[in-house]
mmCIF file of C-alpha atoms in Angstrom:
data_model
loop_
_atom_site.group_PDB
_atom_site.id
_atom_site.type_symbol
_atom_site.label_atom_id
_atom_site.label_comp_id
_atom_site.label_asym_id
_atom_site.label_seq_id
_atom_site.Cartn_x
_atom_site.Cartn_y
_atom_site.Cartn_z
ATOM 1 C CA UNK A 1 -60.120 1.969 7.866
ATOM 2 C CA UNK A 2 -57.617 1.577 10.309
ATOM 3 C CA UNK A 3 -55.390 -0.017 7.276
ATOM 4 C CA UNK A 4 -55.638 2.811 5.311
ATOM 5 C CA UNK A 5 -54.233 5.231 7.778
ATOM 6 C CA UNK A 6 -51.339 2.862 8.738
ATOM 7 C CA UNK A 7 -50.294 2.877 5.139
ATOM 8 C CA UNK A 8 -50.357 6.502 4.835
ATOM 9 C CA UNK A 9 -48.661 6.787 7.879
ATOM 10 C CA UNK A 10 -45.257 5.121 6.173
ATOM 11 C CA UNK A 11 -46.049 7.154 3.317
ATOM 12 C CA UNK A 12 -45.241 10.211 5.054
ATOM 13 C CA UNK A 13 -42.926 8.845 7.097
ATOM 14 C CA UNK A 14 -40.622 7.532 4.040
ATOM 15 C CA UNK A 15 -41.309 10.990 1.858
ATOM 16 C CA UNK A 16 -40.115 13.152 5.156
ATOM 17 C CA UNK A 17 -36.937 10.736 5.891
ATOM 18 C CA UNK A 18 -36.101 10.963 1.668
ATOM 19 C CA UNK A 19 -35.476 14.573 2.093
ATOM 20 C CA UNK A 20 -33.462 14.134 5.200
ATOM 21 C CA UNK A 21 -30.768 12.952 2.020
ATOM 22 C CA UNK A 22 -31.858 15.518 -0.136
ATOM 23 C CA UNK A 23 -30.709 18.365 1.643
ATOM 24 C CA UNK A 24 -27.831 20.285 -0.112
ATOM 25 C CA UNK A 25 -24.936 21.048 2.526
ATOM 26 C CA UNK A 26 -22.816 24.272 1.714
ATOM 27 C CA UNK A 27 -19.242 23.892 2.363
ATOM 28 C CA UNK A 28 -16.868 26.848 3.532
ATOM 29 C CA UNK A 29 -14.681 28.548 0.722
ATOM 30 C CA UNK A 30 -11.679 26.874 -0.281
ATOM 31 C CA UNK A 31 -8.048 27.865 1.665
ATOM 32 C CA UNK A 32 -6.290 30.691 -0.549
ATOM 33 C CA UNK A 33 -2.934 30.051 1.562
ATOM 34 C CA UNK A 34 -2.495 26.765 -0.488
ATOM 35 C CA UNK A 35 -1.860 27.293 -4.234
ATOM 36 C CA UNK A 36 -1.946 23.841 -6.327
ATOM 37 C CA UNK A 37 1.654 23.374 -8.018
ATOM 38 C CA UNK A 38 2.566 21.260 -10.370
ATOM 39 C CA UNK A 39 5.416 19.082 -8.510
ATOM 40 C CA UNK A 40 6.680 17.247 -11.457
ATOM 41 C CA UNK A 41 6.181 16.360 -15.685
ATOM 42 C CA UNK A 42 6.650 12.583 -16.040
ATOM 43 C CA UNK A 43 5.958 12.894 -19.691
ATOM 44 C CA UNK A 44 3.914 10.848 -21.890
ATOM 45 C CA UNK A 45 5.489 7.695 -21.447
ATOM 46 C CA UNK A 46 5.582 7.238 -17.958
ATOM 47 C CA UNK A 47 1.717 6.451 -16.959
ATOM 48 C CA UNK A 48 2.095 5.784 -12.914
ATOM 49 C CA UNK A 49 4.138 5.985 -10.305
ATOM 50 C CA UNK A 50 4.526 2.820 -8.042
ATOM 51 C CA UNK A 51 6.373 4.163 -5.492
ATOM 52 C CA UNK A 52 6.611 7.435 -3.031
ATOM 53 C CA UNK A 53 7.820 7.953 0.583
ATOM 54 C CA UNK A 54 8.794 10.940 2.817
ATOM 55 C CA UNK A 55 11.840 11.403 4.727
ATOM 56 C CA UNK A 56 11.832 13.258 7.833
ATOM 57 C CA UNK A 57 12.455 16.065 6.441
ATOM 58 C CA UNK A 58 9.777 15.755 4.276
ATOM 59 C CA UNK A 59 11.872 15.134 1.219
ATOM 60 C CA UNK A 60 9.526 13.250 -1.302
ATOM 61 C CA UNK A 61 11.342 10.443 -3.045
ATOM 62 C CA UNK A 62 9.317 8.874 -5.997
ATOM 63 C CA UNK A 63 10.580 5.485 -8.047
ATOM 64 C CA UNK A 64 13.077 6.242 -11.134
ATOM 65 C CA UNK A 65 14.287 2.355 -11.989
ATOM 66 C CA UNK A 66 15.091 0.048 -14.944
ATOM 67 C CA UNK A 67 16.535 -2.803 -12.950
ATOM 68 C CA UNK A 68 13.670 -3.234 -10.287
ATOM 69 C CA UNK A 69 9.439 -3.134 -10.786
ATOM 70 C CA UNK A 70 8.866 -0.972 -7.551
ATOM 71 C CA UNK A 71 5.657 -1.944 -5.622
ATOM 72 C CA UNK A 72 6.037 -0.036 -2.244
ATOM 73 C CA UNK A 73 8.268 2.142 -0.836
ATOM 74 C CA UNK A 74 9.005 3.755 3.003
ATOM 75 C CA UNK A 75 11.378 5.071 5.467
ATOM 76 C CA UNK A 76 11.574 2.954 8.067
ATOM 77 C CA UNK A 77 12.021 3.188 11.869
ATOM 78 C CA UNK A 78 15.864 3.328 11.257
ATOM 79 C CA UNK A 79 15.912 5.862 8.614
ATOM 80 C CA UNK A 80 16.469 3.220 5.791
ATOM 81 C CA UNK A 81 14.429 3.143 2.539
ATOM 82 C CA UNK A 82 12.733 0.084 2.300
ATOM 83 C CA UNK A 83 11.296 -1.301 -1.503
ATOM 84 C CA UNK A 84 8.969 -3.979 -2.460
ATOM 85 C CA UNK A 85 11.107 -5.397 -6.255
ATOM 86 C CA UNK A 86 7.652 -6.758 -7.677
ATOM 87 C CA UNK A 87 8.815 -9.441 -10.331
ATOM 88 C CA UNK A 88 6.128 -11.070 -10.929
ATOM 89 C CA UNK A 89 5.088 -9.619 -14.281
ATOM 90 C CA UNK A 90 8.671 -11.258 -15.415
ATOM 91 C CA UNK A 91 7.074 -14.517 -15.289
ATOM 92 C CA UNK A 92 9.206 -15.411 -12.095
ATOM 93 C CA UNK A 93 7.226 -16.882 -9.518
ATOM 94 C CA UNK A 94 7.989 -16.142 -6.014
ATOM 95 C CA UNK A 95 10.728 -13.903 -7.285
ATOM 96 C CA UNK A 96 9.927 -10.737 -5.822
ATOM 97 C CA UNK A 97 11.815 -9.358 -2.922
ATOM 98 C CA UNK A 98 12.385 -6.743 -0.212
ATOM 99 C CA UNK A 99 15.263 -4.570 -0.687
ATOM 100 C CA UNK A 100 16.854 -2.335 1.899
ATOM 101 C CA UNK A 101 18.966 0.842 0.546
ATOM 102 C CA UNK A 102 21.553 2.154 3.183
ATOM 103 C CA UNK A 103 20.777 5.996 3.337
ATOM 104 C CA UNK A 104 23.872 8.189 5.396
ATOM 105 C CA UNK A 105 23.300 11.718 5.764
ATOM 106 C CA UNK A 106 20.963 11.954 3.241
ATOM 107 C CA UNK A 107 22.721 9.533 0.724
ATOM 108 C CA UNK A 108 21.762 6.017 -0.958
ATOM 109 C CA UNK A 109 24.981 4.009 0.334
ATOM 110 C CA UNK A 110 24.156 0.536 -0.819
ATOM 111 C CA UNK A 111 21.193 -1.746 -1.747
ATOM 112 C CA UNK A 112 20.562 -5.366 0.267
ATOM 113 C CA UNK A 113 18.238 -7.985 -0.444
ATOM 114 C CA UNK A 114 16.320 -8.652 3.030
ATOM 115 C CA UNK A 115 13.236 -11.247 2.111
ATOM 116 C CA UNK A 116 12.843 -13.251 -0.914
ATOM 117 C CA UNK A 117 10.188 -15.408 -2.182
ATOM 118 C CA UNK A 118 7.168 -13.105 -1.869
ATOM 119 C CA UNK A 119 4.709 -14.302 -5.356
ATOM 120 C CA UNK A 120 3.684 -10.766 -6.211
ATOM 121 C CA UNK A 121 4.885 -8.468 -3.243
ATOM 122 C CA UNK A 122 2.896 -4.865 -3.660
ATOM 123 C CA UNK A 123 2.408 -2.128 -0.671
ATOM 124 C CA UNK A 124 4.853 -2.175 2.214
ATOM 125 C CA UNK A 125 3.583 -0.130 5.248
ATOM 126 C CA UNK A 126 5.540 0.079 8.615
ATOM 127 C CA UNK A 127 4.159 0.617 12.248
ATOM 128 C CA UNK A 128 6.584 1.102 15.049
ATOM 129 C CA UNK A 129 9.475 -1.512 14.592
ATOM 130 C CA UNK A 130 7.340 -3.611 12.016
ATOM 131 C CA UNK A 131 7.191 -3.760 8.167
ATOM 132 C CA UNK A 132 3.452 -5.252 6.718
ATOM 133 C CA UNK A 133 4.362 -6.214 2.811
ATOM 134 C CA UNK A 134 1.399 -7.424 0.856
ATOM 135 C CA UNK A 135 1.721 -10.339 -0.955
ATOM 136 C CA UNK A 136 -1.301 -9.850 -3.906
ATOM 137 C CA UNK A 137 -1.653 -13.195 -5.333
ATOM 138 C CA UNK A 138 -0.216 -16.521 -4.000
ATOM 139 C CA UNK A 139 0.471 -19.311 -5.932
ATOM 140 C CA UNK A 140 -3.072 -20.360 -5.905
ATOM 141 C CA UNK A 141 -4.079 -17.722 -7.480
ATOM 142 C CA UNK A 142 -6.804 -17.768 -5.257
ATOM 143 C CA UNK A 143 -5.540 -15.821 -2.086
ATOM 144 C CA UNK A 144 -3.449 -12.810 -0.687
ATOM 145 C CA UNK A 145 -1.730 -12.193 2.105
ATOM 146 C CA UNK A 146 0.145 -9.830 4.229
ATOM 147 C CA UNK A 147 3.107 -10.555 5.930
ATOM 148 C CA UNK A 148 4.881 -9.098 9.002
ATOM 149 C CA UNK A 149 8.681 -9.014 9.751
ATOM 150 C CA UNK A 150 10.027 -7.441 12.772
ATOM 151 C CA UNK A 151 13.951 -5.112 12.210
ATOM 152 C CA UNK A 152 15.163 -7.312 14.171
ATOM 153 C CA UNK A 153 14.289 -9.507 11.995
ATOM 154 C CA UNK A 154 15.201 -8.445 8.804
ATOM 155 C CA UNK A 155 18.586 -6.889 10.357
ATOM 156 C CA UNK A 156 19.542 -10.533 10.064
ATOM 157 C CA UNK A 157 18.873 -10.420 6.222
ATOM 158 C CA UNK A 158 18.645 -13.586 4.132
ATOM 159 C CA UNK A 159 15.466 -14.251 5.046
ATOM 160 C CA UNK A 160 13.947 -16.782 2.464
ATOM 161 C CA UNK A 161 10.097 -17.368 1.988
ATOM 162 C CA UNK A 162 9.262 -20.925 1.702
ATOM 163 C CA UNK A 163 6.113 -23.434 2.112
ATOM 164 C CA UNK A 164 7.269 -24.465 5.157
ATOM 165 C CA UNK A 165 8.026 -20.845 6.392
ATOM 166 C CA UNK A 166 6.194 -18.610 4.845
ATOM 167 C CA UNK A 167 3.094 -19.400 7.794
ATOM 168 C CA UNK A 168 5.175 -17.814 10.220
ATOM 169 C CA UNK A 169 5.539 -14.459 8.601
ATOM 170 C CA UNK A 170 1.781 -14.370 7.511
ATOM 171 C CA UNK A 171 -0.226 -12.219 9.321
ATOM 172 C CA UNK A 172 -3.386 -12.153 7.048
ATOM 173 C CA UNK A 173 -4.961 -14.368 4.552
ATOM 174 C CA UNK A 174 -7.722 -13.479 1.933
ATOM 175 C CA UNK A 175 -9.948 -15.061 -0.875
ATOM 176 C CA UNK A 176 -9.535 -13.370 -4.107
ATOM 177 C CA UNK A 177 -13.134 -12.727 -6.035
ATOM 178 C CA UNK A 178 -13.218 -13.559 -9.481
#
């Protein structure tokens, strides 16, 4: 007897928390200050866009390139833009690069290779006086990575990832599922 009611007990239990889920939750009306707009047509043959960053004006700047296979772009701390050339669907391993562009009053001045040797160099992110690039497959083919170079740093350009140095850039490792 005393079985019995236990069991119905959870019974009740489980049907009373399942509607705890069930509820339906009304949101507020959406803003009417905000009308979507269209920002921009790519067309048909463009089918993503790799790269976009902000100024601080709030100027958006989004990839237009033939000579570079954007991964990541940003403003950094210094009012630079800062790209992530992904080359490794050229079939060039550890190929891809970071690439500073000199920006005066507004204005692309000129272009500087700052690391090389990233495998397939994606995302580039920066917090405070830091740049995190994300390094989507290694050699392996087994693991990422993210790495972490200081402006100081990269002010010095020339920067060169190797075996031997590459450990002291990495911040991150992971496994890759198959």
């Amino acid at each position: 007897m005393k079985l019995t009611i236990k069991n119905a007990t959870v019974i009740i239990i489980l049907i009373c928390s399942s509607n705890l889920f069930s509820q339906e939750i009304k949101g507020s009306q959406p803003s009417k200050l905000i009308e979507p707009v269209l920002f921009a047509d790519l067309g048909e043959k463009r089918q993503r866009i790799s790269g976009m960053a902000l100024d601080k004006k709030v100027n958006l700047y989004l990839e237009i390139s033939k000579k570079v296979s954007l991964g990541g772009m940003e403003f950094g701390p210094d009012g630079n833009i800062y790209l992530m050339d992904n080359q490794f669907f050229t079939r060039n391993e550890n190929f891809s690069r970071l690439i500073r562009i000199i920006v005066q009053n507004g204005k692309p001045i000129e272009a500087e290779v700052l690391v090389e040797g990233f495998n397939c160099g994606e995302a580039i992110r920066w917090s405070e006086n830091r740049i995190y690039v994300t390094d989507a497959i290694f050699e392996n083919r087994v693991e990422s990575g993210i790495y972490s170079f200081s402006l100081d740093e990269l002010n010095k350009k020339d920067i060169v990832l190797n075996r031997s140095n590459k450990k002291f850039y990495l911040t991150s490792v992971f496994t890759l599922e198959p």
